[in-house]
Short mmCIF file of C-alpha atoms in Angstrom, two decimals:
data_model
loop_
_atom_site.label_atom_id
_atom_site.label_comp_id
_atom_site.label_asym_id
_atom_site.label_seq_id
_atom_site.Cartn_x
_atom_site.Cartn_y
_atom_site.Cartn_z
CA UNK Z 1406 50.98 -79.42 20.20
CA UNK Z 1407 54.52 -78.78 21.39
CA UNK Z 1408 55.26 -80.99 24.47
CA UNK Z 1409 57.20 -78.14 26.02
CA UNK Z 1410 54.01 -76.03 26.04
CA UNK Z 1411 52.19 -78.75 28.00
CA UNK Z 1412 54.50 -78.38 31.01
CA UNK Z 1413 53.29 -76.04 33.75
CA UNK Z 1414 53.88 -72.43 32.84
CA UNK Z 1415 55.44 -71.69 36.18
CA UNK Z 1416 58.60 -73.70 35.32
CA UNK Z 1417 60.14 -70.76 33.49
CA UNK Z 1418 59.29 -68.50 36.39
CA UNK Z 1419 60.80 -70.92 38.91
CA UNK Z 1420 63.99 -71.07 36.88
CA UNK Z 1421 64.28 -67.29 36.72
CA UNK Z 1422 63.51 -66.84 40.42
CA UNK Z 1423 65.89 -69.59 41.48
CA UNK Z 1424 68.79 -67.55 40.15
CA UNK Z 1425 67.77 -64.71 42.45
CA UNK Z 1426 67.35 -66.77 45.62
CA UNK Z 1427 70.93 -67.62 46.41
CA UNK Z 1428 70.60 -66.03 49.86
CA UNK Z 1429 70.86 -62.57 51.33
CA UNK Z 1430 74.20 -63.18 53.05
CA UNK Z 1431 75.36 -62.51 56.60
CA UNK Z 1432 74.92 -58.76 56.34
CA UNK Z 1433 71.42 -59.29 55.04
CA UNK Z 1434 70.46 -61.46 57.98
CA UNK Z 1435 71.89 -58.91 60.38
CA UNK Z 1436 69.75 -56.17 58.82
CA UNK Z 1437 66.68 -58.40 58.93
CA UNK Z 1438 67.33 -59.18 62.59
CA UNK Z 1439 67.72 -55.49 63.42
CA UNK Z 1440 64.49 -54.73 61.59
CA UNK Z 1441 62.66 -57.48 63.47
CA UNK Z 1442 64.01 -56.20 66.81
CA UNK Z 1443 62.85 -52.72 65.87
CA UNK Z 1444 59.37 -54.07 65.32
CA UNK Z 1445 59.40 -55.80 68.71
CA UNK Z 1446 60.68 -52.70 70.50
CA UNK Z 1447 58.06 -50.40 69.00
CA UNK Z 1448 55.23 -52.94 69.33
CA UNK Z 1449 52.27 -52.44 69.16
CA UNK Z 1450 52.68 -49.17 67.24
CA UNK Z 1451 54.81 -50.78 64.56
CA UNK Z 1452 52.29 -53.51 63.88
CA UNK Z 1453 50.09 -51.07 61.94
CA UNK Z 1454 52.96 -50.34 59.56
CA UNK Z 1455 53.96 -53.99 59.17
CA UNK Z 1456 50.58 -55.61 58.46
CA UNK Z 1457 49.18 -55.10 54.95
CA UNK Z 1458 45.82 -56.21 53.59
CA UNK Z 1459 45.74 -57.90 50.17
CA UNK Z 1460 42.36 -58.15 48.45
CA UNK Z 1461 40.93 -61.35 47.01
CA UNK Z 1462 41.76 -60.38 43.42
CA UNK Z 1463 45.28 -59.13 44.28
CA UNK Z 1464 48.65 -60.69 45.02
CA UNK Z 1465 51.71 -59.10 46.61
CA UNK Z 1466 55.26 -59.73 45.41
CA UNK Z 1467 57.49 -59.11 48.44
CA UNK Z 1468 61.13 -58.03 48.06
CA UNK Z 1469 63.54 -58.45 50.99
CA UNK Z 1470 66.74 -56.51 50.52
CA UNK Z 1471 66.01 -56.38 46.79
CA UNK Z 1472 65.38 -60.12 46.41
CA UNK Z 1473 62.03 -61.78 45.87
CA UNK Z 1474 61.07 -63.34 49.17
CA UNK Z 1475 59.57 -66.57 47.80
CA UNK Z 1476 58.57 -68.24 44.59
CA UNK Z 1477 54.90 -67.51 45.23
CA UNK Z 1478 53.21 -64.17 45.63
CA UNK Z 1479 51.57 -63.41 48.95
CA UNK Z 1480 47.84 -63.07 49.54
CA UNK Z 1481 45.00 -62.71 49.70
CA UNK Z 1482 44.55 -61.65 53.32
CA UNK Z 1483 47.07 -60.24 55.79
CA UNK Z 1484 50.82 -60.22 55.13
CA UNK Z 1485 53.72 -59.10 57.33
CA UNK Z 1486 56.19 -56.56 55.95
CA UNK Z 1487 59.35 -55.75 57.91
CA UNK Z 1488 60.24 -52.05 57.87
CA UNK Z 1489 63.44 -50.90 56.18
CA UNK Z 1490 64.17 -54.30 54.60
CA UNK Z 1491 60.93 -55.33 52.88
CA UNK Z 1492 59.04 -53.75 50.02
CA UNK Z 1493 56.11 -55.14 48.08
CA UNK Z 1494 54.25 -54.60 44.79
CA UNK Z 1495 50.57 -55.34 44.38
CA UNK Z 1496 49.46 -57.10 41.21
CA UNK Z 1497 45.84 -57.16 40.05
CA UNK Z 1498 44.78 -60.61 38.76
CA UNK Z 1499 41.48 -59.50 37.22
CA UNK Z 1500 40.91 -59.60 33.47
CA UNK Z 1501 42.18 -56.50 31.69
CA UNK Z 1502 40.57 -55.06 28.56
CA UNK Z 1503 43.12 -53.71 26.09
CA UNK Z 1504 41.63 -51.68 23.24
CA UNK Z 1505 43.81 -51.60 20.13
CA UNK Z 1506 43.45 -48.26 18.29
CA UNK Z 1507 42.81 -48.32 14.52
CA UNK Z 1508 45.86 -49.61 12.68
CA UNK Z 1509 46.46 -48.67 9.03
CA UNK Z 1510 47.32 -51.94 7.30
CA UNK Z 1511 48.25 -52.80 3.73
CA UNK Z 1512 46.65 -56.14 2.93
CA UNK Z 1513 48.12 -58.88 0.76
CA UNK Z 1514 46.21 -57.61 -2.31
CA UNK Z 1515 47.51 -54.01 -1.81
CA UNK Z 1516 44.37 -52.52 -0.24
CA UNK Z 1517 44.80 -49.99 2.56
CA UNK Z 1518 42.49 -50.66 5.51
CA UNK Z 1519 42.11 -49.52 9.10
CA UNK Z 1520 41.48 -52.27 11.63
CA UNK Z 1521 40.95 -52.00 15.37
CA UNK Z 1522 40.40 -54.68 17.97
CA UNK Z 1523 40.29 -55.57 21.64
CA UNK Z 1524 42.34 -58.02 23.71
CA UNK Z 1525 41.23 -59.60 26.98
CA UNK Z 1526 44.02 -60.92 29.19
CA UNK Z 1527 44.86 -61.54 32.83
CA UNK Z 1528 47.95 -62.09 34.95
CA UNK Z 1529 48.27 -65.66 36.21
CA UNK Z 1530 51.78 -65.29 37.72
CA UNK Z 1531 52.34 -62.11 39.71
CA UNK Z 1532 56.04 -62.90 40.23
CA UNK Z 1533 56.70 -63.20 36.49
CA UNK Z 1534 54.72 -60.03 35.73
CA UNK Z 1535 56.88 -58.05 38.17
CA UNK Z 1536 60.30 -59.66 37.72
CA UNK Z 1537 60.43 -60.35 33.97
CA UNK Z 1538 59.12 -57.15 32.39
CA UNK Z 1539 59.19 -53.48 33.33
CA UNK Z 1540 55.55 -52.66 32.50
CA UNK Z 1541 53.55 -55.77 31.71
CA UNK Z 1542 50.44 -53.89 30.53
CA UNK Z 1543 52.32 -51.57 28.19
CA UNK Z 1544 54.34 -54.46 26.80
CA UNK Z 1545 51.18 -56.49 26.11
CA UNK Z 1546 49.51 -53.48 24.49
CA UNK Z 1547 52.41 -52.80 22.12
CA UNK Z 1548 52.80 -56.49 21.29
CA UNK Z 1549 49.08 -56.73 20.46
CA UNK Z 1550 49.38 -53.79 18.06
CA UNK Z 1551 52.38 -55.30 16.29
CA UNK Z 1552 50.84 -58.75 16.07
CA UNK Z 1553 47.60 -57.37 14.62
CA UNK Z 1554 49.50 -55.54 11.89
CA UNK Z 1555 51.73 -58.52 11.08
CA UNK Z 1556 48.91 -61.06 10.87
CA UNK Z 1557 46.52 -58.91 8.83
CA UNK Z 1558 49.33 -57.93 6.47
CA UNK Z 1559 49.49 -61.54 5.25
CA UNK Z 1560 45.74 -61.69 4.46
CA UNK Z 1561 43.78 -60.39 1.49
CA UNK Z 1562 40.86 -58.01 1.94
CA UNK Z 1563 38.33 -60.76 1.28
CA UNK Z 1564 39.97 -62.98 3.91
CA UNK Z 1565 39.97 -60.13 6.44
CA UNK Z 1566 36.26 -59.43 5.88
CA UNK Z 1567 35.15 -63.07 5.84
CA UNK Z 1568 37.55 -64.73 8.29
CA UNK Z 1569 37.59 -62.48 11.34
CA UNK Z 1570 37.13 -65.33 13.78
CA UNK Z 1571 40.01 -67.38 12.37
CA UNK Z 1572 42.29 -64.33 12.34
CA UNK Z 1573 41.36 -63.50 15.93
CA UNK Z 1574 42.22 -67.06 17.04
CA UNK Z 1575 45.56 -66.82 15.24
CA UNK Z 1576 46.40 -63.52 16.95
CA UNK Z 1577 45.36 -64.96 20.31
CA UNK Z 1578 47.67 -67.96 19.91
CA UNK Z 1579 50.63 -65.75 18.96
CA UNK Z 1580 50.05 -63.35 21.85
CA UNK Z 1581 49.55 -66.17 24.35
CA UNK Z 1582 52.86 -67.75 23.41
CA UNK Z 1583 54.79 -64.48 23.42
CA UNK Z 1584 53.47 -63.28 26.79
CA UNK Z 1585 53.82 -66.61 28.61
CA UNK Z 1586 57.13 -65.61 30.20
CA UNK Z 1587 55.49 -62.42 31.48
CA UNK Z 1588 52.88 -64.36 33.40
CA UNK Z 1589 50.09 -63.31 31.01
CA UNK Z 1590 47.21 -65.47 29.80
CA UNK Z 1591 45.39 -64.08 26.75
CA UNK Z 1592 41.73 -65.05 27.13
CA UNK Z 1593 40.22 -63.60 23.97
CA UNK Z 1594 40.95 -61.42 20.94
CA UNK Z 1595 38.26 -59.69 18.89
CA UNK Z 1596 38.48 -57.63 15.70
CA UNK Z 1597 35.99 -54.81 16.15
CA UNK Z 1598 35.89 -52.95 12.85
CA UNK Z 1599 37.46 -53.02 9.39
CA UNK Z 1600 37.41 -49.69 7.57
CA UNK Z 1601 38.15 -49.51 3.85
CA UNK Z 1602 38.52 -46.41 1.62
CA UNK Z 1603 35.35 -44.74 0.30
CA UNK Z 1604 36.34 -45.40 -3.31
CA UNK Z 1605 36.78 -49.09 -2.57
CA UNK Z 1606 33.40 -49.16 -0.82
CA UNK Z 1607 31.73 -47.68 -3.92
CA UNK Z 1608 33.48 -50.15 -6.20
CA UNK Z 1609 32.44 -53.08 -4.01
CA UNK Z 1610 28.85 -51.77 -3.84
CA UNK Z 1611 28.71 -51.42 -7.64
CA UNK Z 1612 30.10 -54.92 -8.05
CA UNK Z 1613 27.56 -56.36 -5.64
CA UNK Z 1614 24.69 -54.49 -7.32
CA UNK Z 1615 25.76 -55.74 -10.75
CA UNK Z 1616 25.93 -59.30 -9.43
CA UNK Z 1617 22.43 -58.97 -7.93
CA UNK Z 1618 21.02 -57.59 -11.20
CA UNK Z 1619 22.60 -60.43 -13.15
CA UNK Z 1620 21.09 -63.00 -10.78
CA UNK Z 1621 17.69 -61.27 -11.04
CA UNK Z 1622 17.78 -61.41 -14.83
CA UNK Z 1623 18.70 -65.08 -14.76
CA UNK Z 1624 15.84 -65.84 -12.36
CA UNK Z 1625 13.39 -63.83 -14.51
CA UNK Z 1626 14.50 -65.66 -17.66
CA UNK Z 1627 14.11 -69.04 -15.96
CA UNK Z 1628 10.62 -67.99 -14.83
CA UNK Z 1629 9.65 -67.05 -18.37
CA UNK Z 1630 10.88 -70.39 -19.64
CA UNK Z 1631 8.89 -72.30 -17.02
CA UNK Z 1632 5.79 -70.16 -17.66
CA UNK Z 1633 5.96 -70.73 -21.42
CA UNK Z 1634 6.27 -74.50 -20.91
CA UNK Z 1635 3.28 -74.47 -18.56
CA UNK Z 1636 1.20 -72.45 -21.04
CA UNK Z 1637 2.14 -74.85 -23.80
CA UNK Z 1638 0.95 -77.82 -21.75
CA UNK Z 1639 -2.24 -75.94 -20.80
CA UNK Z 1640 -3.02 -75.11 -24.43
CA UNK Z 1641 -2.64 -78.79 -25.40
CA UNK Z 1642 -5.06 -79.84 -22.65
CA UNK Z 1643 -7.63 -77.14 -23.59
CA UNK Z 1644 -7.41 -78.07 -27.25
CA UNK Z 1645 -8.40 -81.64 -26.42
CA UNK Z 1646 -11.46 -80.50 -24.41
CA UNK Z 1647 -13.47 -77.52 -25.79
CA UNK Z 1648 -15.63 -77.46 -22.65
CA UNK Z 1649 -12.52 -76.91 -20.54
CA UNK Z 1650 -12.01 -73.55 -22.22
CA UNK Z 1651 -15.47 -72.48 -21.11
CA UNK Z 1652 -14.73 -73.56 -17.57
CA UNK Z 1653 -11.56 -71.53 -17.70
CA UNK Z 1654 -13.62 -68.50 -18.74
CA UNK Z 1655 -15.92 -68.99 -15.77
CA UNK Z 1656 -13.00 -69.32 -13.41
CA UNK Z 1657 -11.51 -66.08 -14.73
CA UNK Z 1658 -14.87 -64.37 -14.23
CA UNK Z 1659 -14.97 -65.53 -10.59
CA UNK Z 1660 -11.48 -64.22 -9.96
CA UNK Z 1661 -12.20 -60.80 -11.46
CA UNK Z 1662 -15.47 -60.48 -9.54
CA UNK Z 1663 -13.69 -61.14 -6.26
CA UNK Z 1664 -10.99 -58.55 -6.96
CA UNK Z 1665 -13.13 -55.76 -8.46
CA UNK Z 1666 -16.89 -55.88 -7.89
CA UNK Z 1667 -17.60 -53.00 -10.31
CA UNK Z 1668 -16.35 -54.95 -13.28
CA UNK Z 1669 -18.63 -57.48 -14.95
CA UNK Z 1670 -17.25 -59.80 -17.59
CA UNK Z 1671 -19.54 -62.14 -19.44
CA UNK Z 1672 -17.69 -64.52 -21.73
CA UNK Z 1673 -19.57 -65.87 -24.75
CA UNK Z 1674 -18.86 -69.37 -26.01
CA UNK Z 1675 -16.76 -69.43 -29.16
CA UNK Z 1676 -19.01 -71.97 -30.90
CA UNK Z 1677 -21.99 -69.62 -30.42
CA UNK Z 1678 -20.16 -66.85 -32.21
CA UNK Z 1679 -19.19 -69.26 -34.99
CA UNK Z 1680 -22.82 -70.37 -35.48
CA UNK Z 1681 -24.00 -66.75 -35.62
CA UNK Z 1682 -21.40 -65.98 -38.27
CA UNK Z 1683 -22.52 -68.96 -40.38
CA UNK Z 1684 -26.16 -67.84 -40.23
CA UNK Z 1685 -25.26 -64.32 -41.35
CA UNK Z 1686 -23.36 -65.67 -44.32
CA UNK Z 1687 -26.24 -68.01 -45.18
CA UNK Z 1688 -28.78 -65.12 -45.04
#
């Protein structure tokens, strides 16, 4: 891991904000003083316009005469805003769900697919989200679209279908690094659906069906081989014991009687038939 990534993410923000906090100058302090005196003169009416409530999941970036008031955002709770000199922007710190619409992508093996996904991110630095980018949500949305297209364009169709989790982790790492200076933390990226042309679906289905039929034929052939070997061994054993053949007849009779009671099979011993044939020839 890059050692520079291990440093706190707020260092870049502090550097950018430090350039803006050189001071508001003498005229600025005069305006601030006048604004403060105006608040005191119109107190307590002015207090309702000066006090703002920031919710638990929000932060306020306060600007005084166009400059960010401090390195940290204000809130949650009550904050004091001077009229005429101070303005503020609320930033929501809750996780945002960004749905990426279907993107038509040409894969590495020249197959056209449509892929959509979803990105979960949140703002961890309200100051960076306000000061470093015009619209942080729009910028993240467009960057997620571009990154999805670029990453999937380097993968084959088989890799896209089989390696969704690895591709999602790769997209998340790229987005997290690119949006760090905007105060964004990408929590999760998911690929929702991969759509392929109908003709390609039919070709893949035919290929899969042919593969299944081939495996079925191989399994059936192996079963026939095993059955023939077992019958061969059984015939050798029955040839050595003539009484075993009779027992086999009786066992077959029991099986048939259990399956179909209306059928009666009565096997006759082979040696009995042979003796009857010899007597007929002798007569």
